Amino acid sequence: MIYDVTVPITNTMPVWPGDPPVQLSAKSHESRDKTHIVSLTAIAMGSHTGTHIDAPFHMIKDGKRLHEFPLEILVGRATVFKIPRVRSIGRADLERLDWTGVERVLFKTDNSAHWLDGQFYEGFVYLEPAGAEFLVERGVRLVGIDYLSIDKFRSEAHPTHLVLLSKNILILEGLNLRAVTSGQYMLYALPLNLQDADGAPARAILVNS
Ligand SMILES: [Zn+2]
């Protein structure tokens, strides 16, 4: 079974407040021989639109760019942990889980239900900096969450991003894990190959292993 855990990119999707809006514009034209229409689309959007990867350069001057990471980090065994009914994920929430062999972790929270809201949801569940430090100690290489930031909304200092990105742990944001239960999967999270990127939209899928 393949689970598509990406959100659709549309002109009406929620984006981070202040980020560029998504603008998909039809630029179709008639073929030269006038036998058919050639459809194509002009695309304008931020690099952190929808389901996307954060590279260290997103928050850290001289941090690594996305292309400097091997795809081995973005493809491999991943564990989904469902953490419902919390406002944030703290160290204590993580300490009670089994971390044996976990290299990539995706957190399914109540956020996943809010993709259906049709507008930006400010009260999203986030990972506390102390939780991020726990993941650093466990040697995790990639952390995913089911909304547009892993930090608390209006957290100007971005402490959770900085804990993870300063250790070159990639962040996969904007997942929709509604259809997925806790457990082990194969993750394929392949960002657009943007040159020198601070981040990029990705198609992410989970496959039952
Ligand atoms: Zn981010």
Tab-separated table of C-alpha atoms and ligand atoms in Angstrom:
chain	number	residue	atom	x	y	z
A	1	MET	CA	0.000	0.000	0.000
A	2	ILE	CA	1.265	3.455	-0.935
A	3	TYR	CA	0.162	6.457	1.112
A	4	ASP	CA	0.538	9.857	-0.498
A	5	VAL	CA	1.241	12.105	2.487
A	6	THR	CA	1.598	15.335	0.515
A	7	VAL	CA	-0.958	18.112	0.372
A	8	PRO	CA	-2.209	19.187	-3.053
A	9	ILE	CA	-0.726	22.424	-4.412
A	10	THR	CA	-3.592	24.751	-5.309
A	11	ASN	CA	-4.269	28.475	-5.551
A	12	THR	CA	-6.411	28.272	-2.419
A	13	MET	CA	-4.210	26.146	-0.167
A	14	PRO	CA	-3.110	27.615	3.173
A	15	VAL	CA	0.378	29.107	3.135
A	16	TRP	CA	2.466	30.485	5.966
A	17	PRO	CA	1.333	34.076	6.761
A	18	GLY	CA	3.581	36.418	4.784
A	19	ASP	CA	4.884	33.746	2.410
A	20	PRO	CA	4.173	34.227	-1.294
A	21	PRO	CA	0.741	32.958	-2.281
A	22	VAL	CA	0.502	30.085	-4.709
A	23	GLN	CA	-0.330	31.254	-8.202
A	24	LEU	CA	-0.909	28.598	-10.792
A	25	SER	CA	-1.866	30.353	-14.026
A	26	ALA	CA	-2.907	28.626	-17.223
A	27	LYS	CA	-0.669	29.708	-20.124
A	28	SER	CA	-2.155	27.533	-22.787
A	29	HIS	CA	-1.890	28.292	-26.486
A	30	GLU	CA	-3.033	26.818	-29.751
A	31	SER	CA	-0.568	24.635	-31.611
A	32	ARG	CA	1.030	26.225	-34.717
A	33	ASP	CA	-0.937	23.932	-36.991
A	34	LYS	CA	-4.074	24.844	-35.052
A	35	THR	CA	-5.008	21.214	-34.459
A	36	HIS	CA	-4.809	21.199	-30.665
A	37	ILE	CA	-4.249	23.229	-27.516
A	38	VAL	CA	-0.872	23.076	-25.781
A	39	SER	CA	-1.559	23.371	-22.062
A	40	LEU	CA	1.034	24.614	-19.634
A	41	THR	CA	1.021	26.436	-16.345
A	42	ALA	CA	3.022	29.329	-14.915
A	43	ILE	CA	3.908	28.545	-11.308
A	44	ALA	CA	4.657	31.117	-8.604
A	45	MET	CA	5.087	30.055	-4.988
A	46	GLY	CA	7.463	30.057	-2.054
A	47	SER	CA	10.025	27.324	-1.593
A	48	HIS	CA	8.281	26.298	1.673
A	49	THR	CA	4.873	25.714	0.131
A	50	GLY	CA	2.787	22.730	1.196
A	51	THR	CA	4.710	19.554	1.904
A	52	HIS	CA	8.364	20.599	1.855
A	53	ILE	CA	11.868	20.057	3.152
A	54	ASP	CA	13.756	22.616	5.255
A	55	ALA	CA	17.528	22.748	4.727
A	56	PRO	CA	19.799	24.342	7.359
A	57	PHE	CA	20.313	27.403	5.130
A	58	HIS	CA	16.623	28.233	5.739
A	59	MET	CA	17.525	29.460	9.235
A	60	ILE	CA	21.319	29.412	9.470
A	61	LYS	CA	23.672	31.736	7.595
A	62	ASP	CA	26.172	29.567	5.730
A	63	GLY	CA	24.115	26.487	6.642
A	64	LYS	CA	23.996	23.567	4.229
A	65	ARG	CA	21.794	23.856	1.159
A	66	LEU	CA	19.371	21.164	0.207
A	67	HIS	CA	21.465	19.765	-2.655
A	68	GLU	CA	24.307	19.064	-0.222
A	69	PHE	CA	22.307	16.275	1.429
A	70	PRO	CA	22.401	12.766	-0.026
A	71	LEU	CA	19.056	11.310	-1.044
A	72	GLU	CA	19.798	8.450	1.353
A	73	ILE	CA	18.463	10.677	4.142
A	74	LEU	CA	15.222	11.317	2.285
A	75	VAL	CA	14.601	7.711	1.295
A	76	GLY	CA	14.524	4.923	3.862
A	77	ARG	CA	12.787	3.388	6.822
A	78	ALA	CA	10.645	5.831	8.783
A	79	THR	CA	8.571	5.537	11.920
A	80	VAL	CA	5.227	7.291	12.294
A	81	PHE	CA	4.335	8.084	15.891
A	82	LYS	CA	0.787	9.221	16.540
A	83	ILE	CA	0.697	11.818	19.327
A	84	PRO	CA	-2.914	12.968	19.646
A	85	ARG	CA	-4.538	15.522	21.940
A	86	VAL	CA	-1.436	17.557	22.782
A	87	ARG	CA	-0.721	21.240	22.219
A	88	SER	CA	2.981	20.536	21.729
A	89	ILE	CA	5.359	17.573	21.669
A	90	GLY	CA	7.766	17.652	24.584
A	91	ARG	CA	10.621	15.490	25.802
A	92	ALA	CA	8.328	13.491	28.109
A	93	ASP	CA	6.041	12.605	25.177
A	94	LEU	CA	9.047	11.240	23.296
A	95	GLU	CA	10.715	9.401	26.174
A	96	ARG	CA	7.820	6.978	26.477
A	97	LEU	CA	8.147	5.829	22.834
A	98	ASP	CA	10.374	3.040	21.478
A	99	TRP	CA	13.273	4.624	19.572
A	100	THR	CA	15.134	1.441	18.720
A	101	GLY	CA	16.603	1.855	15.237
A	102	VAL	CA	14.602	5.014	14.434
A	103	GLU	CA	16.475	7.193	11.920
A	104	ARG	CA	13.522	9.052	10.451
A	105	VAL	CA	10.471	10.029	12.467
A	106	LEU	CA	7.168	11.557	11.394
A	107	PHE	CA	4.760	12.908	14.001
A	108	LYS	CA	1.061	12.490	13.377
A	109	THR	CA	-0.816	14.984	15.510
A	110	ASP	CA	-4.251	16.565	15.510
A	111	ASN	CA	-2.828	18.916	12.828
A	112	SER	CA	-3.538	16.439	10.062
A	113	ALA	CA	-7.290	17.031	10.471
A	114	HIS	CA	-6.809	20.768	9.943
A	115	TRP	CA	-5.782	20.499	6.292
A	116	LEU	CA	-9.516	20.356	5.646
A	117	ASP	CA	-10.055	23.795	7.259
A	118	GLY	CA	-9.316	25.608	4.013
A	119	GLN	CA	-7.392	28.333	5.828
A	120	PHE	CA	-4.214	28.685	7.831
A	121	TYR	CA	-4.543	27.092	11.281
A	122	GLU	CA	-2.631	29.094	13.904
A	123	GLY	CA	-3.062	26.653	16.785
A	124	PHE	CA	-1.057	23.858	15.223
A	125	VAL	CA	0.840	21.320	17.328
A	126	TYR	CA	4.601	21.901	17.349
A	127	LEU	CA	7.763	20.219	18.620
A	128	GLU	CA	9.289	21.820	21.705
A	129	PRO	CA	13.039	22.601	21.585
A	130	ALA	CA	13.650	20.085	24.397
A	131	GLY	CA	11.914	17.454	22.266
A	132	ALA	CA	14.194	18.364	19.374
A	133	GLU	CA	17.221	17.969	21.636
A	134	PHE	CA	16.000	14.505	22.554
A	135	LEU	CA	15.878	13.619	18.830
A	136	VAL	CA	19.436	14.911	18.378
A	137	GLU	CA	20.552	12.641	21.239
A	138	ARG	CA	18.821	9.677	19.568
A	139	GLY	CA	20.713	10.279	16.299
A	140	VAL	CA	17.602	10.908	14.212
A	141	ARG	CA	18.415	12.245	10.721
A	142	LEU	CA	15.017	13.480	9.539
A	143	VAL	CA	11.987	14.782	11.442
A	144	GLY	CA	8.564	15.265	9.920
A	145	ILE	CA	5.444	16.994	11.180
A	146	ASP	CA	1.955	17.433	9.820
A	147	TYR	CA	1.762	21.204	9.530
A	148	LEU	CA	3.662	24.093	7.987
A	149	SER	CA	6.196	24.619	10.770
A	150	ILE	CA	7.831	22.488	13.417
A	151	ASP	CA	8.118	25.535	15.714
A	152	LYS	CA	5.321	27.166	17.653
A	153	PHE	CA	3.325	29.742	15.697
A	154	ARG	CA	4.781	33.235	16.190
A	155	SER	CA	7.988	31.794	17.619
A	156	GLU	CA	10.228	34.488	16.228
A	157	ALA	CA	13.446	32.814	17.396
A	158	HIS	CA	12.651	29.419	15.814
A	159	PRO	CA	14.382	27.431	18.584
A	160	THR	CA	13.234	24.001	17.401
A	161	HIS	CA	14.373	24.638	13.824
A	162	LEU	CA	17.758	25.765	15.131
A	163	VAL	CA	18.274	22.713	17.355
A	164	LEU	CA	17.627	20.385	14.413
A	165	LEU	CA	19.111	22.320	11.504
A	166	SER	CA	22.321	23.175	13.371
A	167	LYS	CA	22.861	19.400	13.563
A	168	ASN	CA	22.052	18.960	9.863
A	169	ILE	CA	18.841	17.103	10.648
A	170	LEU	CA	16.403	17.680	7.806
A	171	ILE	CA	12.848	18.777	8.579
A	172	LEU	CA	9.902	17.579	6.538
A	173	GLU	CA	6.968	19.913	7.071
A	174	GLY	CA	3.437	20.117	5.774
A	175	LEU	CA	2.714	16.385	5.803
A	176	ASN	CA	-0.841	15.143	5.731
A	177	LEU	CA	-0.810	11.941	7.806
A	178	ARG	CA	-4.570	11.585	8.144
A	179	ALA	CA	-4.718	8.216	6.399
A	180	VAL	CA	-1.655	6.757	8.124
A	181	THR	CA	-1.426	4.905	11.431
A	182	SER	CA	1.546	4.572	13.762
A	183	GLY	CA	4.172	2.136	12.574
A	184	GLN	CA	7.069	1.441	10.240
A	185	TYR	CA	7.109	2.486	6.611
A	186	MET	CA	9.468	3.179	3.769
A	187	LEU	CA	9.614	6.927	3.212
A	188	TYR	CA	10.345	8.498	-0.151
A	189	ALA	CA	10.480	12.294	0.206
A	190	LEU	CA	11.929	13.789	-2.946
A	191	PRO	CA	12.214	17.587	-3.116
A	192	LEU	CA	12.402	19.532	-6.350
A	193	ASN	CA	16.033	19.812	-7.338
A	194	LEU	CA	16.251	23.579	-6.861
A	195	GLN	CA	19.794	24.949	-7.055
A	196	ASP	CA	21.252	26.071	-3.701
A	197	ALA	CA	17.853	25.674	-2.061
A	198	ASP	CA	16.875	26.733	1.463
A	199	GLY	CA	14.058	24.246	1.078
A	200	ALA	CA	11.816	22.833	-1.611
A	201	PRO	CA	8.395	21.294	-2.091
A	202	ALA	CA	8.536	17.520	-2.067
A	203	ARG	CA	6.362	14.607	-3.047
A	204	ALA	CA	6.424	12.366	-0.009
A	205	ILE	CA	5.017	8.873	0.086
A	206	LEU	CA	4.961	6.147	2.693
A	207	VAL	CA	4.967	2.500	1.688
A	208	ASN	CA	4.115	-0.341	4.034
A	209	SER	CA	7.267	-2.271	4.785
B	1	ZN	ZN	10.399	25.071	8.676
